[in-house]
mmCIF file of C-alpha atoms and ligand atoms in Angstrom:
data_model
loop_
_atom_site.group_PDB
_atom_site.id
_atom_site.type_symbol
_atom_site.label_atom_id
_atom_site.label_comp_id
_atom_site.label_asym_id
_atom_site.label_seq_id
_atom_site.Cartn_x
_atom_site.Cartn_y
_atom_site.Cartn_z
ATOM 1 C CA UNK A 1 19.469 -9.475 19.320
ATOM 2 C CA UNK A 2 19.385 -6.332 17.142
ATOM 3 C CA UNK A 3 15.757 -6.542 16.775
ATOM 4 C CA UNK A 4 14.842 -6.291 20.522
ATOM 5 C CA UNK A 5 16.133 -2.280 20.617
ATOM 6 C CA UNK A 6 14.257 -1.252 17.553
ATOM 7 C CA UNK A 7 11.228 0.676 18.548
ATOM 8 C CA UNK A 8 9.091 3.882 17.860
ATOM 9 C CA UNK A 9 8.275 6.900 20.086
ATOM 10 C CA UNK A 10 4.975 5.192 20.863
ATOM 11 C CA UNK A 11 7.023 2.674 23.036
ATOM 12 C CA UNK A 12 8.918 5.292 24.947
ATOM 13 C CA UNK A 13 7.447 5.160 28.317
ATOM 14 C CA UNK A 14 8.479 5.932 31.914
ATOM 15 C CA UNK A 15 10.068 2.741 33.717
ATOM 16 C CA UNK A 16 8.064 3.306 36.961
ATOM 17 C CA UNK A 17 4.823 2.027 35.230
ATOM 18 C CA UNK A 18 2.720 5.414 35.601
ATOM 19 C CA UNK A 19 1.910 5.135 31.855
ATOM 20 C CA UNK A 20 3.444 8.376 31.087
ATOM 21 C CA UNK A 21 5.107 9.037 27.744
ATOM 22 C CA UNK A 22 8.937 9.832 27.847
ATOM 23 C CA UNK A 23 10.839 10.766 25.018
ATOM 24 C CA UNK A 24 14.440 9.790 24.779
ATOM 25 C CA UNK A 25 17.261 12.146 23.799
ATOM 26 C CA UNK A 26 18.603 12.057 20.233
ATOM 27 C CA UNK A 27 21.806 10.594 19.590
ATOM 28 C CA UNK A 28 23.714 12.009 16.674
ATOM 29 C CA UNK A 29 24.808 15.587 18.170
ATOM 30 C CA UNK A 30 27.601 17.040 16.200
ATOM 31 C CA UNK A 31 27.937 20.921 14.975
ATOM 32 C CA UNK A 32 28.383 22.436 11.568
ATOM 33 C CA UNK A 33 30.886 24.928 12.390
ATOM 34 C CA UNK A 34 33.717 26.781 10.547
ATOM 35 C CA UNK A 35 37.102 24.913 11.109
ATOM 36 C CA UNK A 36 35.240 21.820 12.707
ATOM 37 C CA UNK A 37 34.878 18.202 11.354
ATOM 38 C CA UNK A 38 31.584 19.656 9.767
ATOM 39 C CA UNK A 39 32.344 23.039 8.004
ATOM 40 C CA UNK A 40 29.635 24.974 6.358
ATOM 41 C CA UNK A 41 29.549 24.409 2.711
ATOM 42 C CA UNK A 42 27.227 24.906 -0.139
ATOM 43 C CA UNK A 43 25.804 21.512 -1.327
ATOM 44 C CA UNK A 44 27.414 19.301 1.294
ATOM 45 C CA UNK A 45 24.338 18.512 3.492
ATOM 46 C CA UNK A 46 21.360 17.072 3.029
ATOM 47 C CA UNK A 47 18.193 17.477 5.360
ATOM 48 C CA UNK A 48 15.639 14.407 5.570
ATOM 49 C CA UNK A 49 12.303 15.357 6.753
ATOM 50 C CA UNK A 50 8.523 14.438 6.860
ATOM 51 C CA UNK A 51 6.429 17.422 6.468
ATOM 52 C CA UNK A 52 4.019 16.002 8.954
ATOM 53 C CA UNK A 53 6.704 16.112 12.112
ATOM 54 C CA UNK A 54 6.648 19.112 13.990
ATOM 55 C CA UNK A 55 10.294 18.715 14.773
ATOM 56 C CA UNK A 56 11.565 18.293 11.310
ATOM 57 C CA UNK A 57 9.110 20.866 9.904
ATOM 58 C CA UNK A 58 10.795 23.449 12.237
ATOM 59 C CA UNK A 59 14.170 22.646 10.268
ATOM 60 C CA UNK A 60 12.612 22.951 6.891
ATOM 61 C CA UNK A 61 10.895 26.527 7.987
ATOM 62 C CA UNK A 62 14.171 27.833 8.943
ATOM 63 C CA UNK A 63 15.890 26.470 5.938
ATOM 64 C CA UNK A 64 13.128 28.425 3.862
ATOM 65 C CA UNK A 65 13.062 31.477 5.989
ATOM 66 C CA UNK A 66 16.810 31.817 5.660
ATOM 67 C CA UNK A 67 16.864 31.066 1.850
ATOM 68 C CA UNK A 68 18.996 28.161 2.108
ATOM 69 C CA UNK A 69 16.941 26.203 -0.351
ATOM 70 C CA UNK A 70 19.739 25.763 -3.077
ATOM 71 C CA UNK A 71 22.510 25.217 -0.281
ATOM 72 C CA UNK A 72 21.118 22.299 1.570
ATOM 73 C CA UNK A 73 19.126 19.487 -0.222
ATOM 74 C CA UNK A 74 16.060 17.894 0.602
ATOM 75 C CA UNK A 75 14.196 14.518 0.853
ATOM 76 C CA UNK A 76 10.728 14.356 2.105
ATOM 77 C CA UNK A 77 9.072 11.044 3.357
ATOM 78 C CA UNK A 78 5.612 9.646 2.810
ATOM 79 C CA UNK A 79 3.560 10.563 5.629
ATOM 80 C CA UNK A 80 2.116 6.960 6.285
ATOM 81 C CA UNK A 81 4.458 4.935 8.406
ATOM 82 C CA UNK A 82 4.941 1.551 6.421
ATOM 83 C CA UNK A 83 6.908 -1.693 7.575
ATOM 84 C CA UNK A 84 10.519 -0.717 7.096
ATOM 85 C CA UNK A 85 11.517 -4.748 6.112
ATOM 86 C CA UNK A 86 8.636 -5.808 4.336
ATOM 87 C CA UNK A 87 10.371 -8.965 3.250
ATOM 88 C CA UNK A 88 11.287 -10.000 6.699
ATOM 89 C CA UNK A 89 8.171 -11.416 8.410
ATOM 90 C CA UNK A 90 9.999 -11.193 11.969
ATOM 91 C CA UNK A 91 10.750 -7.756 11.543
ATOM 92 C CA UNK A 92 7.793 -5.825 12.341
ATOM 93 C CA UNK A 93 8.995 -2.172 12.617
ATOM 94 C CA UNK A 94 7.002 0.567 10.928
ATOM 95 C CA UNK A 95 8.419 3.887 10.200
ATOM 96 C CA UNK A 96 9.254 6.457 7.579
ATOM 97 C CA UNK A 97 9.720 5.577 4.047
ATOM 98 C CA UNK A 98 10.515 7.566 0.766
ATOM 99 C CA UNK A 99 8.076 7.615 -2.296
ATOM 100 C CA UNK A 100 8.225 9.368 -5.564
ATOM 101 C CA UNK A 101 5.326 11.580 -6.393
ATOM 102 C CA UNK A 102 4.386 9.437 -9.302
ATOM 103 C CA UNK A 103 4.248 6.274 -7.042
ATOM 104 C CA UNK A 104 0.958 4.524 -6.455
ATOM 105 C CA UNK A 105 -0.900 5.509 -3.185
ATOM 106 C CA UNK A 106 0.013 3.664 -0.041
ATOM 107 C CA UNK A 107 -2.348 1.973 2.450
ATOM 108 C CA UNK A 108 -1.727 2.155 6.313
ATOM 109 C CA UNK A 109 0.613 -0.755 7.623
ATOM 110 C CA UNK A 110 -2.569 -2.694 8.490
ATOM 111 C CA UNK A 111 -3.833 -2.351 4.781
ATOM 112 C CA UNK A 112 -6.533 0.339 5.147
ATOM 113 C CA UNK A 113 -7.083 3.455 3.116
ATOM 114 C CA UNK A 114 -5.390 5.084 0.046
ATOM 115 C CA UNK A 115 -2.888 7.715 0.496
ATOM 116 C CA UNK A 116 -1.062 9.410 -2.550
ATOM 117 C CA UNK A 117 2.449 10.374 -2.248
ATOM 118 C CA UNK A 118 1.621 14.173 -3.120
ATOM 119 C CA UNK A 119 4.674 16.319 -1.978
ATOM 120 C CA UNK A 120 7.051 13.526 -1.492
ATOM 121 C CA UNK A 121 10.851 13.974 -2.493
ATOM 122 C CA UNK A 122 12.695 10.550 -2.765
ATOM 123 C CA UNK A 123 16.323 10.241 -1.301
ATOM 124 C CA UNK A 124 18.520 10.730 -4.367
ATOM 125 C CA UNK A 125 21.521 10.986 -2.262
ATOM 126 C CA UNK A 126 21.622 7.638 -0.722
ATOM 127 C CA UNK A 127 19.161 5.863 -2.582
ATOM 128 C CA UNK A 128 17.446 4.901 0.720
ATOM 129 C CA UNK A 129 13.905 3.373 0.826
ATOM 130 C CA UNK A 130 13.615 4.195 4.600
ATOM 131 C CA UNK A 131 14.933 6.484 7.065
ATOM 132 C CA UNK A 132 15.998 3.399 9.008
ATOM 133 C CA UNK A 133 18.454 2.590 6.235
ATOM 134 C CA UNK A 134 20.040 6.107 6.914
ATOM 135 C CA UNK A 135 20.652 5.221 10.275
ATOM 136 C CA UNK A 136 21.945 1.856 9.594
ATOM 137 C CA UNK A 137 24.505 3.343 7.174
ATOM 138 C CA UNK A 138 25.581 5.823 9.698
ATOM 139 C CA UNK A 139 26.220 3.010 12.047
ATOM 140 C CA UNK A 140 23.285 3.615 14.524
ATOM 141 C CA UNK A 141 22.949 1.402 17.655
ATOM 142 C CA UNK A 142 20.059 3.250 19.200
ATOM 143 C CA UNK A 143 17.402 1.716 17.144
ATOM 144 C CA UNK A 144 14.830 4.650 16.735
ATOM 145 C CA UNK A 145 14.762 6.199 13.370
ATOM 146 C CA UNK A 146 13.504 9.649 13.596
ATOM 147 C CA UNK A 147 13.331 12.377 11.595
ATOM 148 C CA UNK A 148 14.848 15.190 11.056
ATOM 149 C CA UNK A 149 18.001 13.672 9.801
ATOM 150 C CA UNK A 150 20.841 16.247 8.807
ATOM 151 C CA UNK A 151 23.264 14.191 6.424
ATOM 152 C CA UNK A 152 26.683 14.824 5.533
ATOM 153 C CA UNK A 153 27.271 13.531 1.892
ATOM 154 C CA UNK A 154 31.139 13.908 2.077
ATOM 155 C CA UNK A 155 31.457 11.777 4.892
ATOM 156 C CA UNK A 156 28.360 9.700 4.214
ATOM 157 C CA UNK A 157 26.977 9.918 7.821
ATOM 158 C CA UNK A 158 24.542 11.690 9.994
ATOM 159 C CA UNK A 159 25.706 14.843 11.425
ATOM 160 C CA UNK A 160 22.777 15.668 13.748
ATOM 161 C CA UNK A 161 19.031 14.348 14.321
ATOM 162 C CA UNK A 162 18.159 16.875 16.988
ATOM 163 C CA UNK A 163 15.962 19.562 15.623
ATOM 164 C CA UNK A 164 16.540 22.233 18.096
ATOM 165 C CA UNK A 165 20.176 22.056 17.096
ATOM 166 C CA UNK A 166 19.682 22.043 13.398
ATOM 167 C CA UNK A 167 17.408 25.133 13.750
ATOM 168 C CA UNK A 168 20.387 26.990 15.484
ATOM 169 C CA UNK A 169 22.959 25.555 12.835
ATOM 170 C CA UNK A 170 20.494 26.662 9.932
ATOM 171 C CA UNK A 171 20.011 29.993 11.552
ATOM 172 C CA UNK A 172 23.760 30.784 12.126
ATOM 173 C CA UNK A 173 26.163 28.532 10.159
ATOM 174 C CA UNK A 174 25.230 28.997 6.673
ATOM 175 C CA UNK A 175 25.058 32.936 6.636
ATOM 176 C CA UNK A 176 27.803 33.115 3.930
ATOM 177 C CA UNK A 177 25.355 31.310 1.477
ATOM 178 C CA UNK A 178 21.975 32.512 2.909
ATOM 179 C CA UNK A 179 19.661 34.737 0.998
ATOM 180 C CA UNK A 180 18.725 36.205 4.280
ATOM 181 C CA UNK A 181 21.634 36.115 6.334
ATOM 182 C CA UNK A 182 20.178 39.443 8.316
ATOM 183 C CA UNK A 183 17.401 37.432 9.688
ATOM 184 C CA UNK A 184 18.584 36.184 13.399
ATOM 185 C CA UNK A 185 16.020 33.905 14.999
ATOM 186 C CA UNK A 186 18.297 33.518 18.104
ATOM 187 C CA UNK A 187 19.617 37.172 18.608
ATOM 188 C CA UNK A 188 22.111 37.602 21.481
ATOM 189 C CA UNK A 189 20.112 39.936 23.618
ATOM 190 C CA UNK A 190 17.170 37.608 23.649
ATOM 191 C CA UNK A 191 18.827 34.350 23.905
ATOM 192 C CA UNK A 192 17.775 34.009 27.519
ATOM 193 C CA UNK A 193 14.250 34.687 26.945
ATOM 194 C CA UNK A 194 14.053 32.352 24.216
ATOM 195 C CA UNK A 195 16.010 29.538 26.159
ATOM 196 C CA UNK A 196 13.539 30.228 29.150
ATOM 197 C CA UNK A 197 10.268 30.240 26.808
ATOM 198 C CA UNK A 198 11.633 27.107 24.995
ATOM 199 C CA UNK A 199 12.010 25.056 28.191
ATOM 200 C CA UNK A 200 8.393 25.246 29.367
ATOM 201 C CA UNK A 201 6.919 25.374 25.719
ATOM 202 C CA UNK A 202 8.979 22.186 24.910
ATOM 203 C CA UNK A 203 7.773 20.115 27.825
ATOM 204 C CA UNK A 204 4.143 21.275 28.390
ATOM 205 C CA UNK A 205 2.967 22.062 24.712
ATOM 206 C CA UNK A 206 5.272 20.876 22.017
ATOM 207 C CA UNK A 207 5.913 17.292 23.657
ATOM 208 C CA UNK A 208 2.998 18.162 25.994
ATOM 209 C CA UNK A 209 0.591 17.111 23.168
ATOM 210 C CA UNK A 210 2.442 13.758 22.821
ATOM 211 C CA UNK A 211 2.412 13.293 26.360
ATOM 212 C CA UNK A 212 -1.590 13.554 26.242
ATOM 213 C CA UNK A 213 -1.723 11.517 23.023
ATOM 214 C CA UNK A 214 0.673 8.555 23.999
ATOM 215 C CA UNK A 215 -0.335 8.409 27.587
ATOM 216 C CA UNK A 216 -1.262 4.860 28.558
ATOM 217 C CA UNK A 217 -2.883 5.666 31.967
ATOM 218 C CA UNK A 218 -5.562 8.078 32.833
ATOM 219 C CA UNK A 219 -3.650 9.857 35.481
ATOM 220 C CA UNK A 220 -0.877 10.651 32.951
ATOM 221 C CA UNK A 221 -2.947 11.829 30.499
ATOM 222 C CA UNK A 222 -4.701 14.167 32.732
ATOM 223 C CA UNK A 223 -1.562 15.437 34.171
ATOM 224 C CA UNK A 224 -0.175 16.448 30.675
ATOM 225 C CA UNK A 225 -3.342 17.999 29.462
ATOM 226 C CA UNK A 226 -3.531 20.201 32.675
ATOM 227 C CA UNK A 227 -0.042 21.386 31.995
ATOM 228 C CA UNK A 228 -0.652 21.846 28.246
ATOM 229 C CA UNK A 229 -3.454 24.117 28.713
ATOM 230 C CA UNK A 230 -2.082 25.948 31.572
ATOM 231 C CA UNK A 231 0.781 26.841 29.386
ATOM 232 C CA UNK A 232 -1.386 27.714 26.478
ATOM 233 C CA UNK A 233 -2.952 30.152 28.796
ATOM 234 C CA UNK A 234 0.323 31.318 29.846
ATOM 235 C CA UNK A 235 1.193 32.107 26.239
ATOM 236 C CA UNK A 236 -2.222 33.801 25.635
ATOM 237 C CA UNK A 237 -1.420 36.054 28.520
ATOM 238 C CA UNK A 238 1.947 36.785 27.335
ATOM 239 C CA UNK A 239 0.602 37.790 24.011
ATOM 240 C CA UNK A 240 -1.874 40.330 25.526
ATOM 241 C CA UNK A 241 1.272 42.689 25.828
ATOM 242 C CA UNK A 242 3.560 41.837 22.834
ATOM 243 C CA UNK A 243 3.115 40.469 19.308
ATOM 244 C CA UNK A 244 5.412 37.403 19.820
ATOM 245 C CA UNK A 245 6.680 35.027 22.367
ATOM 246 C CA UNK A 246 10.071 36.882 23.015
ATOM 247 C CA UNK A 247 9.020 40.453 22.097
ATOM 248 C CA UNK A 248 7.727 41.815 18.900
ATOM 249 C CA UNK A 249 10.454 40.394 16.660
ATOM 250 C CA UNK A 250 10.248 36.469 15.134
ATOM 251 C CA UNK A 251 12.490 34.213 17.113
ATOM 252 C CA UNK A 252 12.763 30.366 17.004
ATOM 253 C CA UNK A 253 10.646 30.324 20.067
ATOM 254 C CA UNK A 254 7.646 31.492 17.840
ATOM 255 C CA UNK A 255 8.549 28.926 15.347
ATOM 256 C CA UNK A 256 8.639 26.118 17.719
ATOM 257 C CA UNK A 257 5.169 27.041 19.210
ATOM 258 C CA UNK A 258 3.794 27.337 15.833
ATOM 259 C CA UNK A 259 4.497 23.957 14.635
ATOM 260 C CA UNK A 260 2.469 22.733 17.502
ATOM 261 C CA UNK A 261 -0.470 25.298 17.039
ATOM 262 C CA UNK A 262 -0.769 24.819 13.392
ATOM 263 C CA UNK A 263 -1.313 20.887 14.008
ATOM 264 C CA UNK A 264 -3.336 21.558 17.052
ATOM 265 C CA UNK A 265 -7.153 22.081 15.639
ATOM 266 C CA UNK A 266 -6.732 19.612 12.792
ATOM 267 C CA UNK A 267 -5.059 16.699 14.787
ATOM 268 C CA UNK A 268 -3.918 17.052 18.600
ATOM 269 C CA UNK A 269 -7.638 18.066 19.614
ATOM 270 C CA UNK A 270 -9.099 14.678 18.484
ATOM 271 C CA UNK A 271 -6.009 12.419 17.835
ATOM 272 C CA UNK A 272 -4.267 13.356 21.202
ATOM 273 C CA UNK A 273 -7.512 14.084 23.165
ATOM 274 C CA UNK A 274 -6.281 17.769 23.848
ATOM 275 C CA UNK A 275 -9.831 18.919 23.605
ATOM 276 C CA UNK A 276 -10.391 21.416 26.252
ATOM 277 C CA UNK A 277 -10.129 24.395 23.745
ATOM 278 C CA UNK A 278 -9.384 24.941 19.974
ATOM 279 C CA UNK A 279 -6.393 27.207 19.241
ATOM 280 C CA UNK A 280 -8.830 29.399 16.989
ATOM 281 C CA UNK A 281 -10.682 30.158 20.277
ATOM 282 C CA UNK A 282 -7.532 32.017 21.931
ATOM 283 C CA UNK A 283 -7.714 35.321 20.073
ATOM 284 C CA UNK A 284 -3.948 36.027 20.588
ATOM 285 C CA UNK A 285 -2.646 32.404 19.830
ATOM 286 C CA UNK A 286 -4.707 32.440 16.674
ATOM 287 C CA UNK A 287 -2.908 35.901 15.839
ATOM 288 C CA UNK A 288 0.356 34.368 16.201
ATOM 289 C CA UNK A 289 -0.446 31.277 14.348
ATOM 290 C CA UNK A 290 -1.565 33.340 11.451
ATOM 291 C CA UNK A 291 1.283 35.826 11.649
ATOM 292 C CA UNK A 292 4.080 33.188 11.599
ATOM 293 C CA UNK A 293 2.045 31.348 8.703
ATOM 294 C CA UNK A 294 2.062 34.340 6.537
ATOM 295 C CA UNK A 295 5.824 35.018 6.999
ATOM 296 C CA UNK A 296 7.363 34.793 3.781
ATOM 297 C CA UNK A 297 8.645 31.250 3.149
ATOM 298 C CA UNK A 298 6.620 29.679 5.634
ATOM 299 C CA UNK A 299 3.555 28.623 3.816
ATOM 300 C CA UNK A 300 5.631 26.552 1.540
ATOM 301 C CA UNK A 301 6.964 24.712 4.589
ATOM 302 C CA UNK A 302 3.279 23.782 6.036
ATOM 303 C CA UNK A 303 1.274 20.936 4.323
ATOM 304 C CA UNK A 304 -1.745 19.873 6.253
ATOM 305 C CA UNK A 305 -2.270 16.825 3.864
ATOM 306 C CA UNK A 306 1.014 15.527 5.167
ATOM 307 C CA UNK A 307 0.324 16.227 8.832
ATOM 308 C CA UNK A 308 -3.213 14.898 8.859
ATOM 309 C CA UNK A 309 -2.486 11.821 6.885
ATOM 310 C CA UNK A 310 0.545 11.105 9.026
ATOM 311 C CA UNK A 311 -0.915 11.233 12.506
ATOM 312 C CA UNK A 312 -4.162 9.466 11.624
ATOM 313 C CA UNK A 313 -2.810 6.618 9.416
ATOM 314 C CA UNK A 314 0.599 5.845 11.054
ATOM 315 C CA UNK A 315 -0.362 4.332 14.558
ATOM 316 C CA UNK A 316 -2.819 1.343 14.051
ATOM 317 C CA UNK A 317 -2.767 1.059 17.809
ATOM 318 C CA UNK A 318 -4.601 4.452 18.051
ATOM 319 C CA UNK A 319 -6.436 4.532 14.778
ATOM 320 C CA UNK A 320 -6.733 1.075 13.524
ATOM 321 C CA UNK A 321 -8.880 1.912 10.345
ATOM 322 C CA UNK A 322 -6.823 4.944 9.417
ATOM 323 C CA UNK A 323 -9.815 7.182 8.929
ATOM 324 C CA UNK A 324 -8.656 10.883 8.540
ATOM 325 C CA UNK A 325 -11.182 13.135 10.048
ATOM 326 C CA UNK A 326 -12.463 16.152 7.930
ATOM 327 C CA UNK A 327 -11.578 18.421 10.441
ATOM 328 C CA UNK A 328 -12.021 22.279 10.918
ATOM 329 C CA UNK A 329 -11.506 25.049 8.101
ATOM 330 C CA UNK A 330 -8.048 26.127 7.661
ATOM 331 C CA UNK A 331 -8.629 29.455 9.433
ATOM 332 C CA UNK A 332 -5.035 30.336 9.760
ATOM 333 C CA UNK A 333 -4.855 30.785 5.963
ATOM 334 C CA UNK A 334 -6.643 34.231 6.468
ATOM 335 C CA UNK A 335 -4.423 36.829 7.569
ATOM 336 C CA UNK A 336 -4.615 38.437 10.890
HETATM 337 N N1 LIG B 401 14.372 15.178 19.423
HETATM 338 C C1 LIG B 401 14.044 14.818 17.967
HETATM 339 C C2 LIG B 401 12.618 14.117 17.866
HETATM 340 C C3 LIG B 401 12.326 13.864 16.621
HETATM 341 C C4 LIG B 401 11.083 12.811 16.424
HETATM 342 O O1 LIG B 401 10.538 12.204 17.522
HETATM 343 N N2 LIG B 401 10.394 12.685 15.506
HETATM 344 C C5 LIG B 401 9.303 11.669 15.135
HETATM 345 C C6 LIG B 401 8.330 12.197 14.244
HETATM 346 S S1 LIG B 401 7.459 13.936 14.999
HETATM 347 C C7 LIG B 401 9.718 10.377 14.671
HETATM 348 O O2 LIG B 401 10.540 10.480 13.610
HETATM 349 N N3 LIG B 401 9.303 9.139 15.066
HETATM 350 C C8 LIG B 401 9.842 8.174 14.452
HETATM 351 C C9 LIG B 401 9.556 6.938 15.488
HETATM 352 O O3 LIG B 401 9.186 7.254 16.473
HETATM 353 O O4 LIG B 401 9.816 5.774 15.298
HETATM 354 C C10 LIG B 401 13.918 16.084 17.410
HETATM 355 O O5 LIG B 401 13.248 17.335 18.111
HETATM 356 O O6 LIG B 401 14.738 16.294 16.286
#
């Protein structure tokens, strides 16, 4: 039965029953490269994102920082997950759907709240109503409908749905078209340092907050939270002697860390129970957050309405009434 494989990240648990969240690998992994099946071209590729999703958000950030807005199209989902097959009572999947900014507000999938589609950009390429439709169009057999999606308009398929790889492509494959080809977020001499930092920052911080929030047993949660704060302390220490994670120049390692830090005090502290300490209480991490936020092109990629609305309104199991907390001030808007 097709329906049996359909799932969201919330259901991806370790098979040994320890209650730990275990994220599955992305499945579309082709590259945009000169001379390949998907060569770099202006106007050929389209990026589907949610502004809430930290993985999709890093792709948008690199698109902005490199000045690729006129080269790679963009659609932005509504932040609140909806039933993706509302007409089929047997299909209860909820996920990302598209909306126009002039559509009426959505409620949560359980019927609570009122969440306007501010900042949404509908899908004019495929006319899809949901991200699920895009995957089905691309012949997906995996059953998990995640953003980001990098779409090829020419072949009518998904090129790649792994943000780490999309970030690399945006950084280097479109330099003939980019307004800022000189910006290199993955420079040759720093690659090893960046890869090393990405590895522990991904597992304990970027994905670490999800391991805290999606854990289904106390032990799994406590292990994730311990690793998370050990790594935040480690970052704080690194930043005692340098401005950014791989030195003094901005790299993808900073962008990847930033996407978690900017969500932390507003969402992860309360929603994912990462409540030992706020980011604004770490002087160096707070400075990094402010510095990256004030990099030209970045502020336009950050949307706290989408971020908060998504998390607090999309998982009825975690927040049934879809109440969005007021949260602390947006301290990172003040430059360091
Ligand atoms: N490995 C993927 C992960 C993407 C991902 O998990 N995205 C989440 C949003 S933050 C999603 O779309 N989830 C949909 C679902 O779980 O059904 C990447 O980094 O691109």
